[in-house]
Amino acid sequence: SQQGEEDPQALSIQEGENATMNCSYKTSINNLQWYRQNSGRGLVHLILIRSNEREKHSGRLRVTLDTSKKSSSLLITASRAADTASYFCATKDTGRRALTFGSGTRLQVQP
Amino acid sequence: SAVISQKPSRDICQRGTSLTIQCQVDSQVTMMFWYRQQPGQSLTLIATANQGSEATYESGFVIDKFPISRPNLTFSTLTVSNMSPEDSSIYLCSAQDSDYGYTFGSGTRLTVV
């Protein structure tokens, strides 16, 4: 399956600033999820947005979904050094059971 | 959500040998998945493992190279066979434990020398 693209590939910001990551995908989806990965380890689920939703919030996270443009964005507000990680979007494509992952954004938050 | 114990967490292996990675889930799950993550890259699906049937492999992955077992609803193994340095990657297992919920093992970092 084709992976989606994420941009930027890498992002470096100062603590307290907001971080925005974008994801584009190619197929029809049931939902889109965002995951965080620290230092090449396992993935931690952050937030899920269904295909009939446009925006969702969870703590400092805000995710948007535009199915007409096949794109999503993840906003992390008031970033912390502990937010330093790689972030991946993943789609649950219609008719598939596995997730399809985007290319990822490496976020560095400078203290 | 389900919790997956994956082992080994890392290994350094000689080329030409095989390594078997194990994933144990703390609850019964129907679907399990195996991913490969090459250095600095995203996750690529290797195969889907459904209990009681042969694993379904994605394009570019074959059973002879990546045999998978799924003997019950809580366990799965992935073997990386006849390894070469190009197989050096992180391998992750995943389980679908609800309509929307996926959980991941902590990954196996494989280095082939």
XYZ file of C-alpha atoms in Angstrom, chain A:
111
model
C 0.000 0.000 0.000
C 1.162 3.521 -0.700
C 2.325 5.501 2.282
C 1.255 9.058 2.780
C 3.545 12.010 3.017
C 4.188 14.139 6.037
C 5.730 17.546 6.237
C 7.914 18.852 7.443
C 10.277 15.886 7.615
C 12.000 17.580 10.543
C 11.005 20.442 12.802
C 13.025 22.210 15.477
C 11.326 24.644 17.833
C 11.828 26.228 21.232
C 9.989 25.090 24.325
C 6.661 26.877 24.636
C 6.176 27.264 20.895
C 3.532 25.424 18.920
C 4.394 22.616 16.520
C 2.313 21.822 13.455
C 2.733 18.692 11.376
C 0.850 17.876 8.203
C -0.095 14.566 6.670
C -1.463 13.703 3.246
C -2.844 10.342 2.218
C -4.040 8.757 -0.966
C -6.983 6.453 -0.332
C -10.467 6.403 1.142
C -10.231 6.071 4.906
C -12.335 5.102 7.926
C -10.196 7.060 10.338
C -6.809 8.679 10.762
C -4.623 8.301 13.812
C -1.497 10.023 15.090
C 1.282 8.203 16.897
C 4.462 9.225 18.651
C 7.678 7.222 18.620
C 10.556 7.937 20.960
C 14.055 6.976 19.802
C 12.961 4.201 17.440
C 10.959 2.334 20.037
C 7.316 1.303 20.113
C 4.527 3.602 19.039
C 2.256 5.453 21.416
C -1.246 6.283 20.222
C -2.038 9.981 20.546
C -5.386 10.682 18.966
C -7.877 9.285 16.450
C -10.187 11.237 14.177
C -12.962 9.551 12.229
C -13.621 10.292 8.588
C -16.836 12.160 9.452
C -15.085 14.442 11.932
C -13.258 17.639 11.045
C -11.484 18.553 14.250
C -10.644 16.931 17.543
C -8.847 18.015 20.700
C -7.053 16.085 23.404
C -5.123 18.081 25.993
C -2.427 20.014 24.127
C -3.184 18.200 20.886
C -5.459 19.420 18.135
C -5.984 17.395 14.992
C -7.883 18.388 11.871
C -9.020 16.274 8.957
C -9.990 17.396 5.464
C -11.183 14.365 3.520
C -11.732 16.406 0.351
C -8.031 17.257 0.312
C -6.998 13.934 1.865
C -4.990 15.747 4.496
C -4.679 16.097 8.245
C -2.712 18.257 10.620
C -1.528 17.768 14.171
C -0.923 20.798 16.354
C 0.951 20.488 19.625
C 0.542 23.629 21.693
C 2.979 24.936 24.312
C 5.570 22.314 23.414
C 7.877 20.759 25.985
C 11.295 19.150 25.679
C 9.576 15.836 26.442
C 7.608 16.201 23.198
C 10.829 15.512 21.269
C 10.031 12.439 19.188
C 8.967 11.275 15.745
C 5.307 11.703 14.901
C 3.462 9.552 12.395
C 0.009 9.739 10.926
C -1.622 6.427 10.132
C -4.744 5.740 8.162
C -7.224 2.943 8.497
C -7.947 2.511 4.821
C -11.355 1.320 3.717
C -11.267 -2.436 3.244
C -7.924 -2.955 4.977
C -7.329 -4.150 8.512
C -3.783 -2.835 8.999
C -2.773 0.785 9.426
C -0.869 2.586 6.676
C 1.736 4.979 8.020
C 2.915 8.335 6.734
C 6.560 9.191 6.318
C 6.804 10.881 9.728
C 7.996 14.174 11.191
C 10.975 14.352 13.554
C 10.260 17.008 16.155
C 13.031 18.498 18.275
C 11.968 20.791 21.106
C 14.849 22.822 22.453
C 14.700 23.589 26.185
